Every structure is written in C-alpha cells, then in structure tokens.
Coordinates of C-alpha atoms in Angstrom, one line a residue:
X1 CA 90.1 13.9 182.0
X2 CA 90.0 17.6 180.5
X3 CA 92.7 17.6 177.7
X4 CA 95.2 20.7 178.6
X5 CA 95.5 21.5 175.1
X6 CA 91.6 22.9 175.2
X7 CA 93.3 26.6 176.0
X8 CA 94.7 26.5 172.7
X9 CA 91.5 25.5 171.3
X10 CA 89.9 28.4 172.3
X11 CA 92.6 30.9 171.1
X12 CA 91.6 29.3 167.3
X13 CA 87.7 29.5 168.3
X14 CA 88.2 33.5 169.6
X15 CA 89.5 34.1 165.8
X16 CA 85.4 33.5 164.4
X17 CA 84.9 36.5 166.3
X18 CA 84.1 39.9 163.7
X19 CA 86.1 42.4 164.2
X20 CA 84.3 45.8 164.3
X21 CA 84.1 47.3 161.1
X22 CA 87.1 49.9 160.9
X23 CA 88.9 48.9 163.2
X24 CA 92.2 48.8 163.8
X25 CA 94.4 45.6 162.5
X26 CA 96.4 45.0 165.5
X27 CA 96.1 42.5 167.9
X28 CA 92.7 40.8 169.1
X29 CA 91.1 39.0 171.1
X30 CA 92.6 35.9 170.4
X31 CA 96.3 37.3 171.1
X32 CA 94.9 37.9 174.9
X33 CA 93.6 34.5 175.5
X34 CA 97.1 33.5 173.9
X35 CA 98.6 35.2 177.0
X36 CA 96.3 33.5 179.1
X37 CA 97.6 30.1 177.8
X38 CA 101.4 31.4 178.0
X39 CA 100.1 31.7 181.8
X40 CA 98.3 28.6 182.2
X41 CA 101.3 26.5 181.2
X42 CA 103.9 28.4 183.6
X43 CA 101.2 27.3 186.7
X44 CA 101.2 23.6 185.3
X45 CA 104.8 23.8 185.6
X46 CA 105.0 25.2 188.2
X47 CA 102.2 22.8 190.1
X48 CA 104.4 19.8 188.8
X49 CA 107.5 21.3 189.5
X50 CA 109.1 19.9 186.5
X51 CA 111.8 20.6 184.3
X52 CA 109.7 22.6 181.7
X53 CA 111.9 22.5 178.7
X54 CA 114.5 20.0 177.2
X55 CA 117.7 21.5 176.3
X56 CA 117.4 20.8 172.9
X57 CA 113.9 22.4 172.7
X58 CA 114.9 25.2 174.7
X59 CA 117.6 26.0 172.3
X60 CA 115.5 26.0 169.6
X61 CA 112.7 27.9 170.9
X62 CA 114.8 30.4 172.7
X63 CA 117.4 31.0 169.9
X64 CA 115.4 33.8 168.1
X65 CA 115.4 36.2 171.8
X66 CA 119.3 36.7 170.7
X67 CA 118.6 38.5 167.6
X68 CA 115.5 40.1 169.2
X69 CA 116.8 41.8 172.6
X70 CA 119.7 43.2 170.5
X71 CA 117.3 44.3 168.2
X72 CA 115.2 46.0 171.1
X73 CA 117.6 48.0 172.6
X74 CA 118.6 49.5 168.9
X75 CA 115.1 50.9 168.7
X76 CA 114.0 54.1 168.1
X77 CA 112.3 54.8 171.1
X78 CA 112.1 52.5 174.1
X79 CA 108.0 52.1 174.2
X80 CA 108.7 50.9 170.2
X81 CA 111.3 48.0 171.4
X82 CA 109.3 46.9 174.6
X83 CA 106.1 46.6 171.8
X84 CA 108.1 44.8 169.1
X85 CA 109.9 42.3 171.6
X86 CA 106.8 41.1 173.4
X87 CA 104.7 40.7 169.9
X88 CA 108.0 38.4 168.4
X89 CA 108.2 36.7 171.7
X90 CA 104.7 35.8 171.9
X91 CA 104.5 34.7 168.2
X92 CA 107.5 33.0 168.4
X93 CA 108.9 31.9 171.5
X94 CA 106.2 31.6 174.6
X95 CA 102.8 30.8 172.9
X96 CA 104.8 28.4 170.5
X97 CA 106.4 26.7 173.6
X98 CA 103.1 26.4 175.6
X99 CA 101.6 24.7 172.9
X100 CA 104.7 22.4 172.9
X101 CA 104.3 21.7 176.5
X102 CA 100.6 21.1 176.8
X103 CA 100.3 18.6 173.9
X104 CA 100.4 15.3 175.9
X105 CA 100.0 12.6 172.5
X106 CA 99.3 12.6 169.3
X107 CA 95.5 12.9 170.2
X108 CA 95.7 16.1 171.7
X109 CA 97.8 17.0 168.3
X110 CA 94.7 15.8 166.0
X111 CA 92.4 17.5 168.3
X112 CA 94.1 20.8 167.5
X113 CA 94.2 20.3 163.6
X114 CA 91.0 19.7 163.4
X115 CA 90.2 22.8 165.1
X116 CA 92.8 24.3 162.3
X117 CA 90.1 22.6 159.6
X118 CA 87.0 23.8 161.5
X119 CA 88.1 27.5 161.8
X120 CA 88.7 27.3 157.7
X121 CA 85.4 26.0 157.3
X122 CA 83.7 28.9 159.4
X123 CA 85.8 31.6 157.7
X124 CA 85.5 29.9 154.6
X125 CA 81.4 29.9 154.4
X126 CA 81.4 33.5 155.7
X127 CA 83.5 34.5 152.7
X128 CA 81.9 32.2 149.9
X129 CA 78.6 34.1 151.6
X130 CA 80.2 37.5 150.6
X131 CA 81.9 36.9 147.3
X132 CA 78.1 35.3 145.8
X133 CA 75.6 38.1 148.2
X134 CA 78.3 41.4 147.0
X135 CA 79.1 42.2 150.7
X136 CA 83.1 41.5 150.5
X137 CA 86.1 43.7 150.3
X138 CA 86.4 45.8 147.7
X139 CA 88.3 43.9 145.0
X140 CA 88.8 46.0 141.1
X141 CA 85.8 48.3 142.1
X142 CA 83.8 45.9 143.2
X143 CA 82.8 43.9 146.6
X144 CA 83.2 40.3 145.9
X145 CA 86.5 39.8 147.8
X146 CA 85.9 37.1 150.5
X147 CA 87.9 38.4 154.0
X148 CA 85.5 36.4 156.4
X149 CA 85.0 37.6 159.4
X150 CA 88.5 39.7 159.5
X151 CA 87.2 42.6 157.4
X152 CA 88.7 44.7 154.6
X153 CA 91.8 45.8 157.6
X154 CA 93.1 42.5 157.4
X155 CA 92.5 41.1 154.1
X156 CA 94.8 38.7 154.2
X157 CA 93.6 37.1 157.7
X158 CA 90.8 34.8 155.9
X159 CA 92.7 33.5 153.0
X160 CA 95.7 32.4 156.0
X161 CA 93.3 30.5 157.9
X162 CA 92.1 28.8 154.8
X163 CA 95.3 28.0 153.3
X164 CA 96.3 26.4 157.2
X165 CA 93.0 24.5 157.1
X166 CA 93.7 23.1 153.6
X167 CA 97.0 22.1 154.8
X168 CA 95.6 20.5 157.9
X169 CA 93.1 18.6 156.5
X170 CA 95.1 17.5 153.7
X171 CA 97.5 16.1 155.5
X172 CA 95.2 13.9 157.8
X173 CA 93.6 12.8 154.2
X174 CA 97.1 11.5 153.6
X175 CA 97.7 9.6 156.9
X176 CA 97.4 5.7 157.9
X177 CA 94.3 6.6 159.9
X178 CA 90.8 5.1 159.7
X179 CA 88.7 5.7 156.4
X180 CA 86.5 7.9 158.0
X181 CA 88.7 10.2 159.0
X182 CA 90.7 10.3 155.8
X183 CA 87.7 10.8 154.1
X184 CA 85.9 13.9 156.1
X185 CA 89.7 15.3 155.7
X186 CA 89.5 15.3 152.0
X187 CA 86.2 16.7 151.8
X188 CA 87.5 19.3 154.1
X189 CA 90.2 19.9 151.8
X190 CA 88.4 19.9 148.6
X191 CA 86.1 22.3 150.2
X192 CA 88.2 24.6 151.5
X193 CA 89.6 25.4 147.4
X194 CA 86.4 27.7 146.6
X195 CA 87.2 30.5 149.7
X196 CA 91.0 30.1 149.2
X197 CA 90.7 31.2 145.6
X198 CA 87.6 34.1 146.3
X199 CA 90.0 35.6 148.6
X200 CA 92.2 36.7 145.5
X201 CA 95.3 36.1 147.4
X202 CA 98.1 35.3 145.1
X203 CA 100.6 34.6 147.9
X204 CA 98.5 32.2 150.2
X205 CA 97.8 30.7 146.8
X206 CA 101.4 30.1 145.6
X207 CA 102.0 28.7 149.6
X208 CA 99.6 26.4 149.2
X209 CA 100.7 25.0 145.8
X210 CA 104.2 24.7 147.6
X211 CA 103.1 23.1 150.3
X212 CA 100.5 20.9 149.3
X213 CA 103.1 19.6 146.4
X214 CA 105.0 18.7 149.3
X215 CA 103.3 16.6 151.7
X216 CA 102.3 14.6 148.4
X217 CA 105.5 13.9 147.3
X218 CA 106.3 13.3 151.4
X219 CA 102.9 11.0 151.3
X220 CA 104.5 8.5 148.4
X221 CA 104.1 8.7 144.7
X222 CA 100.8 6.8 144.3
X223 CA 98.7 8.6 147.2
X224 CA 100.3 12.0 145.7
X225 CA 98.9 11.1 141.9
X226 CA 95.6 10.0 143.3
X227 CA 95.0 12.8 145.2
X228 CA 96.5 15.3 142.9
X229 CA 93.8 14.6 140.2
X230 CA 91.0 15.0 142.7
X231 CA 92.7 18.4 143.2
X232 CA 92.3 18.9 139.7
X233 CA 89.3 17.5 138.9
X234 CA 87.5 20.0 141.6
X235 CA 89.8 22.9 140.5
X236 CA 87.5 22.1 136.9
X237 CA 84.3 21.7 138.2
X238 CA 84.4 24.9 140.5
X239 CA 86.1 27.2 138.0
X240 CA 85.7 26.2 134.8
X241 CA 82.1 23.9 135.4
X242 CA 80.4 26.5 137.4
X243 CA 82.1 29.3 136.7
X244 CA 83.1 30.4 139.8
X245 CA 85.2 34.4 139.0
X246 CA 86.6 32.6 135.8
X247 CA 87.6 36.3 134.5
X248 CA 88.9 37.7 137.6
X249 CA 90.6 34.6 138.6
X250 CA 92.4 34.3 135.2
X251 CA 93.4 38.0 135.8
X252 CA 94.7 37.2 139.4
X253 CA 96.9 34.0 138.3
X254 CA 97.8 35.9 134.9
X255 CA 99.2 38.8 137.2
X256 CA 101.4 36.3 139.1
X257 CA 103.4 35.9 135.8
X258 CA 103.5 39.4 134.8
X259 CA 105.0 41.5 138.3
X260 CA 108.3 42.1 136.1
X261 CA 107.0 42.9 132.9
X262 CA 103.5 45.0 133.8
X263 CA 102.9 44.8 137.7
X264 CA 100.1 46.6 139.2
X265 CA 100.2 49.1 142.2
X266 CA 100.4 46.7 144.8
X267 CA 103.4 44.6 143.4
X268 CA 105.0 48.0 142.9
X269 CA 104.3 49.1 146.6
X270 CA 106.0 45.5 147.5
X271 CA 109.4 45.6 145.4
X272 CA 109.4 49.5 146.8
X273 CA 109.5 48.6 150.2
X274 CA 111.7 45.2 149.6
X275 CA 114.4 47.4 148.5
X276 CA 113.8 50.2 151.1
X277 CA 114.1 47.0 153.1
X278 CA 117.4 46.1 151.8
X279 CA 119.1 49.3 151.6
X280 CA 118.2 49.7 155.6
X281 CA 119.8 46.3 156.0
X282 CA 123.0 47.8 153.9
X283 CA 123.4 50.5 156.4
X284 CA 122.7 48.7 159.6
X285 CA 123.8 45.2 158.4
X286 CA 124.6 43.4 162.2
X287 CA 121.2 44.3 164.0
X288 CA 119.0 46.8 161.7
X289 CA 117.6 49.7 162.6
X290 CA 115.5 48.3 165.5
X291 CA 112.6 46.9 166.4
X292 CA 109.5 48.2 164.9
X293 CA 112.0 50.9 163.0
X294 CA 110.9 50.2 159.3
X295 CA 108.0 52.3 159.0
X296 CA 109.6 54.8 161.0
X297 CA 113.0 55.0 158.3
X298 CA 110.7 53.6 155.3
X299 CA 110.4 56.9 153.7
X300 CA 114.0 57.8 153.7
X301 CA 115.0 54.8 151.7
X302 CA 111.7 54.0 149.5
X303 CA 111.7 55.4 145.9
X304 CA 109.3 57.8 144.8
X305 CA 107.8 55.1 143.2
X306 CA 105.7 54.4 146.7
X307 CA 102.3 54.7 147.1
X308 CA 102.6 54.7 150.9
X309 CA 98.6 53.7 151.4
X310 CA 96.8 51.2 150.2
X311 CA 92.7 51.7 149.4
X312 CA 90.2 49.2 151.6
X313 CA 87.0 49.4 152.0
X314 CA 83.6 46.8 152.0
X315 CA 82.6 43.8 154.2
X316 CA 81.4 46.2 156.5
X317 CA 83.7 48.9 156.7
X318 CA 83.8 52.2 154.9
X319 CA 86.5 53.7 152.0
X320 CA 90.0 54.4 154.5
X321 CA 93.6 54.4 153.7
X322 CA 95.7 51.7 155.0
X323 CA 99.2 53.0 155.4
X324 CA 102.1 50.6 154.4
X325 CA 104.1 49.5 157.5
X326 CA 106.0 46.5 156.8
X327 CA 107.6 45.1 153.6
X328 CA 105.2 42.4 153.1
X329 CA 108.4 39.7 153.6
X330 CA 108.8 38.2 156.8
X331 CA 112.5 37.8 156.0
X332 CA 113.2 41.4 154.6
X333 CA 111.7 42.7 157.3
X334 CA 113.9 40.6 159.8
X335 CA 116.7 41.7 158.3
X336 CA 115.7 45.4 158.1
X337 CA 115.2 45.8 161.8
X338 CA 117.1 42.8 163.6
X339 CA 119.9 42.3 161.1
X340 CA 121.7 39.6 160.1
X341 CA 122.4 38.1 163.7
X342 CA 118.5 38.5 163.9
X343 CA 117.8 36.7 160.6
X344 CA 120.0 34.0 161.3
X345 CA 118.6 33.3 164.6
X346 CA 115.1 33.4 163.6
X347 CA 115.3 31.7 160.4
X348 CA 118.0 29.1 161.8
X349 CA 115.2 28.3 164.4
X350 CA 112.4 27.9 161.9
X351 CA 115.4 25.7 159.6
X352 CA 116.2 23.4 162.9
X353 CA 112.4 22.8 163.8
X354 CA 112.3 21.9 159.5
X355 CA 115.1 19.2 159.7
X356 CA 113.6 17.8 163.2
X357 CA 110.1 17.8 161.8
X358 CA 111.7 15.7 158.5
X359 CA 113.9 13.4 160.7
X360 CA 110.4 12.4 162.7
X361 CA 108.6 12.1 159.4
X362 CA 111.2 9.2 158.1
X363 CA 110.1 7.4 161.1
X364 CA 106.6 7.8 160.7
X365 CA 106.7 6.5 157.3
X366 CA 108.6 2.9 158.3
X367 CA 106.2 0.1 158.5
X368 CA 104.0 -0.1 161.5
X369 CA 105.0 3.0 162.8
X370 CA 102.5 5.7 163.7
X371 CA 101.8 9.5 163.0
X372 CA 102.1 9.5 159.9
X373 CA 99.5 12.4 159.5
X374 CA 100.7 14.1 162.4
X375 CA 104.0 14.4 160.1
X376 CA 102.6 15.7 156.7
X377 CA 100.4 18.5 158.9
X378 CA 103.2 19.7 161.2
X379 CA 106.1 19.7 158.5
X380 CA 103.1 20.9 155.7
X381 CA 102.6 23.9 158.1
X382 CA 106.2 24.8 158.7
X383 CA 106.7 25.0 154.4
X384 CA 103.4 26.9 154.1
X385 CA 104.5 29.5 157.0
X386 CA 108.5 29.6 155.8
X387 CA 106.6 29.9 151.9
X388 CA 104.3 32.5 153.0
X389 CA 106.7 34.9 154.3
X390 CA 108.1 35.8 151.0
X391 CA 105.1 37.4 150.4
X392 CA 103.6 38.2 153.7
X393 CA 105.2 39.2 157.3
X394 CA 103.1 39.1 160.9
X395 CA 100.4 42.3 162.2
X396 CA 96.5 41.4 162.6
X397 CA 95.0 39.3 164.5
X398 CA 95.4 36.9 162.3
X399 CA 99.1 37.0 163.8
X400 CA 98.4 34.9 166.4
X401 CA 97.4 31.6 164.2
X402 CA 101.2 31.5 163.4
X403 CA 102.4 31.1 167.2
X404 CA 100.0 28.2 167.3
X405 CA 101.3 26.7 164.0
X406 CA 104.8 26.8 165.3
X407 CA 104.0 25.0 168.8
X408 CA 102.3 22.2 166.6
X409 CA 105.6 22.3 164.6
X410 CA 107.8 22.3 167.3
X411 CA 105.9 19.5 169.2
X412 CA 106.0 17.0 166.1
X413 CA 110.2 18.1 165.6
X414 CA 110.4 17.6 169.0
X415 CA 108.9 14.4 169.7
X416 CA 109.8 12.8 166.8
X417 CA 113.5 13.2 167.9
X418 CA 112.8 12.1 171.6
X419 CA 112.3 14.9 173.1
X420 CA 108.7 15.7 173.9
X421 CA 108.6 11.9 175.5
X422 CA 110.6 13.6 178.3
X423 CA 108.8 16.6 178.5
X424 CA 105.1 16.1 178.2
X425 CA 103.8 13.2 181.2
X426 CA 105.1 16.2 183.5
X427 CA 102.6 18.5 182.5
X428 CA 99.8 16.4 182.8
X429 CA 100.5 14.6 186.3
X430 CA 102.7 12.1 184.9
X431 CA 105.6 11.0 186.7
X432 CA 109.6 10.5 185.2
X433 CA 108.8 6.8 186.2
X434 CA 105.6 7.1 183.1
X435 CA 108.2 8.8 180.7
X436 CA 110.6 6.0 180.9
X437 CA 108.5 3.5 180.2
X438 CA 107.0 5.2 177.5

C-alpha cells in the first residue's frame, strides 16, 4: 500500500527545482505543494472521521497561533498581518501537523530522512560543481560560492539543506540498524562536509558543530569517539590533503572569532539590525510592532551604521541589491514583531517538542528497544533548527524545509510519549481496536 507520507516526499523533491535566475526569494514551488499536503491530510481526516489531534499534540502545535493572531491584528496594514500569519502558520503549525499525522511508523519516518539525505546530496553535487567550474555566487570578488540550485537570492537555502542532510544521515549512522544502512549513512555524512563548508556559511557551520556534538554525546561515549575522528580524519584529507579553499576557509572560520574585535560588513549589518530588533521590542514589549512590521520600522531604530542592502550576484544571476528585511535571528525577530507573549509561545512550543523528543530518546536507548536513530535525527534536527536561528530567521523557499523538520520532530516527541500510537492507525484506515493493541 502507498505510504501517505509520499506528499511530503515530494515537497523535499520540488526543492531540486532552479529557481530562475533573479528571481525573487519568496516562497516556491515547494511551499504550494506544502499546501496541498496541509489539504490532503484534512480529507484523510475527514474520510476516517477521526479525532485528528491528541490534546497534548494539539497544545503544542497550536500554542504558537496565540502569540501570532495577536500579533496579526497589531500590524501595519491588514494585507501585511493576513501574509505574515499564513506563512508562520504554515511553517509552524499546519504543514508541521500534517506531517505528524501522516507518518504511520517508524518506516515512513526513515523514508522521509532519507529523502532529507538525498536532497543534500543533489544540492550538494550542484554546488561542489560550482565552487571547482567558477559558476557560484559571488563570494570576496569572486564566483566560487556553492548556493545549489537556490541561486545567489537565497544563499543560505543550499548550505540549510546540507547541514539537515548531515544531520539526517548522521544520525541513522549512529542507530541500532543494519550495517548497511549505518554504513551508506556515514558515507552520506562524510560526504555531505565538502558542500557544507564551499557554501561559506558560518552559521549553518557553527549549527552543525552544535548539533552533531550532540547526537554523539546522545549516541554514547564510544560510538561518539569513533565517529568523531572519522569527522576529523576527512575534515584533513579534504582541506588540508587536497586543499580544498584552505585560504578562504581559514578566513571564513578566522572571521567567526573576530565579529567583536574587526567584523566585516555583514556582521555589522547583523548586530545593526539585532539592536534595531531589540529597541522595537523595548517599545512594544507585549506583542511587537506586528507581523511583518520590522522592515517596515527597521530604519527608524537601526544606526547609521546600516548598510540596508546587501550585494549578490553569480550562479546565474546578475549584480542586484538585496535589501535587508529581517534581523537574521529567528528569536529577535519574534520578539520584534510578536513580543514577548509571541516569543514565549513559539519558543515554549519548539522547548516542549525538545523535552518530549529527549524523554522518547531515553527509551530508545534501553536495551532491546527500538528507534534509536529515529531519536538522534528528530531531536539532532530540533538543536540544529533552535541553533540556527541565532544566526538565521525563515523567507525563501528554503523556508518550507523547516515545517517539514518540525513534523518529523513533533512525530518522534509525540510518539515517543504515547501519543502518536493514538493518532496515527486513524489516518491510514486503522481502527481504535488496531491502536489499542498496538
């Protein structure tokens, strides 16, 4: 029978797809098959005329629409608030939930990171094709910066799918599953460290540090040293053995350690807006200024120090200015336009989901007990995403690859606590009989 999670499947395939050179970075293709899945699940439920949510999951999933419609009526115009709540819902409330509800097992759950891992690998090849043939994004005068198939308007888009395929496929390597598998996964893994670090992306690089650290020290002490100085060992052999952008590389870490003493243009565009950010919070402190408000206020509270635009061009795509319209922090920019009620709710969410995800993963690791993998990916992808958004916030259509990391996230918190038992035989024809006796 036709897995139901084969929607989602196609959401991660749609993001392969180039975008036209120029375009615009909003949302893509992939966010309207996304809606299509939103859709698909409602006429499962309805079909089966089940309960769709458990209480416990519909609390958590629904807890971030407080801060959000609050939020939305505060906005600047209505057309801005109607915008800003259906992008937040969809990335974190109804595609999340969908993919909750249509995983059935721990198969379907494989299934899907895999298709995490395979995505990398595409987007991966393209860029490790642009940084050695000179047809990337523009990167210190020259076009060597691998973006895959996202282009110069979303430069970050390739180096996030990477970093979530590393993740993925790291944390099946890590898992009780067969040799095989654990193998492929590792090669995956070790793979995916050449178009990770040609993207040049110093947050998705200090995400993955984080969360790779992680599910080794969640995998046990002697897996983590083991597969720590493979890490290492390839790290050598790719960057220092074939010399693979030693120079610019060096630069890129060395710059990590020097945004407070000399920081380049871009770190000082992103403490600029952090404290425009925090000075609209001041003002506005129990819902912000409103949904999709900051770029619209960002110039009455950023310093003159703001560039306002940043310069893209290559892969593609000619020389254009990229205004600046977020923060670059997911949390800052939560705060700026929802508040503190709308930062507590989302972020409480996103905390719950992390302390379900943990709780499951205990069990996973007693003896005998299964899912192990399952555990290290799902709570691997919630440290990389709650990581990332210190340096990073949602727009693209990249976007979209975060709504399905939460559902994956949510179904592993979820089941692992004993609620997903309940939930998911009634969206695949089960019956409440199959659920109990599962």
């Amino acid at each position: 029978m036709m897995t139901p999670v084969l929607p989602v499947v196609a959401v991660l395939v749609l993001l392969a797809l180039p975008l036209s050179p120029g375009g615009d970075s909003g949302p893509g293709p992939a966010d309207a098959v996304s809606g299509l899945v939103v859709l698909y699940c409602a006429i499962r439920l309805m079909r089966d005329r089940r309960r769709p949510l458990s209480p416990t999951a519909a609390v958590l999933l629904g807890l971030p629409v407080v801060g959000l419609a609050l939020a939305a009526t505060g906005a600047y115009s209505p057309g801005a608030g109607v915008a800003g709540l259906g992008r937040y819902l969809q990335i974190f409330v109804l595609v999340p939930a969908a993919v909750l509800l249509l995983i059935r097992d721990r198969g379907d759950f494989r299934l899907l990171t895999w298709s995490f891992v395979g995505i990398a690998l595409l987007q991966g090849a393209v860029g490790v094709h642009q940084y050695v043939t000179r047809t990337g994004a523009s990167y210190q005068g020259e076009p060597i910066r691998a973006v895959g198939t996202f282009g110069p308007q979303d430069v970050m888009g390739m180096a996030t799918v990477v970093a979530i395929g590393l993740v993925c496929a790291l944390g099946l390597a890590l898992g009780r599953t067969s040799v095989r598998q654990r193998g492929a996964a590792a090669l995956c893994a070790l793979t995916l460290l050449l178009p990770l670090a040609l993207s040049f992306s110093r947050g998705a690089w200090i995400a993955t540090v984080v969360t790779c650290t992680a599910q080794l020290v969640l995998a046990g002490l002697r897996r983590a040293l083991t597969v720590a100085a493979a890490l290492v060992a390839a790290g050598v052999v790719l960057v220092g053995g074939l010399g693979v952008g030693t120079a610019m590389l060096q630069e890129r870490i060395d710059s990590i350690r020097q945004v407070t003493d000399t920081p380049d243009q871009s770190v000082v565009d992103r403490y600029t807006m952090w404290a425009a950010a925090t000075d609209m919070w001041r003002e506005h402190p129990l819902t912000g200024v409103g949904l999709k408000g900051f770029p619209e206020y960002r110039d009455a509270y950023a310093s003159p120090a703001l560039s306002s635009f940043s310069d893209t061009e290559g892969a593609g795509a000619g020389y254009r200015r990229q205004p600046l319209l977020s923060p670059h922090n997911m949390y800052l920019l939560v705060l700026s336009e929802q508040g503190l009620i709308g930062l507590l709710a989302l972020a409480g969410s996103w905390l719950a989901l992390l302390v379900c995800a943990l709780k499951a993963w205990v069990r996973a690791r007693r003896p005998g007990a299964h899912g192990l993998d399952c555990a290290l990916v799902a709570c691997g992808l919630l440290v990389w995403k709650l990581t990332d958004f210190v340096y990073a916030d949602i727009g693209g259509p990249s976007t979209v690859l975060t709504a399905v990391c939460f559902g994956l996230v949510a179904w592993w918190a979820l089941a692992g606590s004993g609620e997903a038992e309940a939930v998911t035989p009634a969206l695949v024809g089960g019956s409440a009989e199959k659920a109990e006796a599962r």
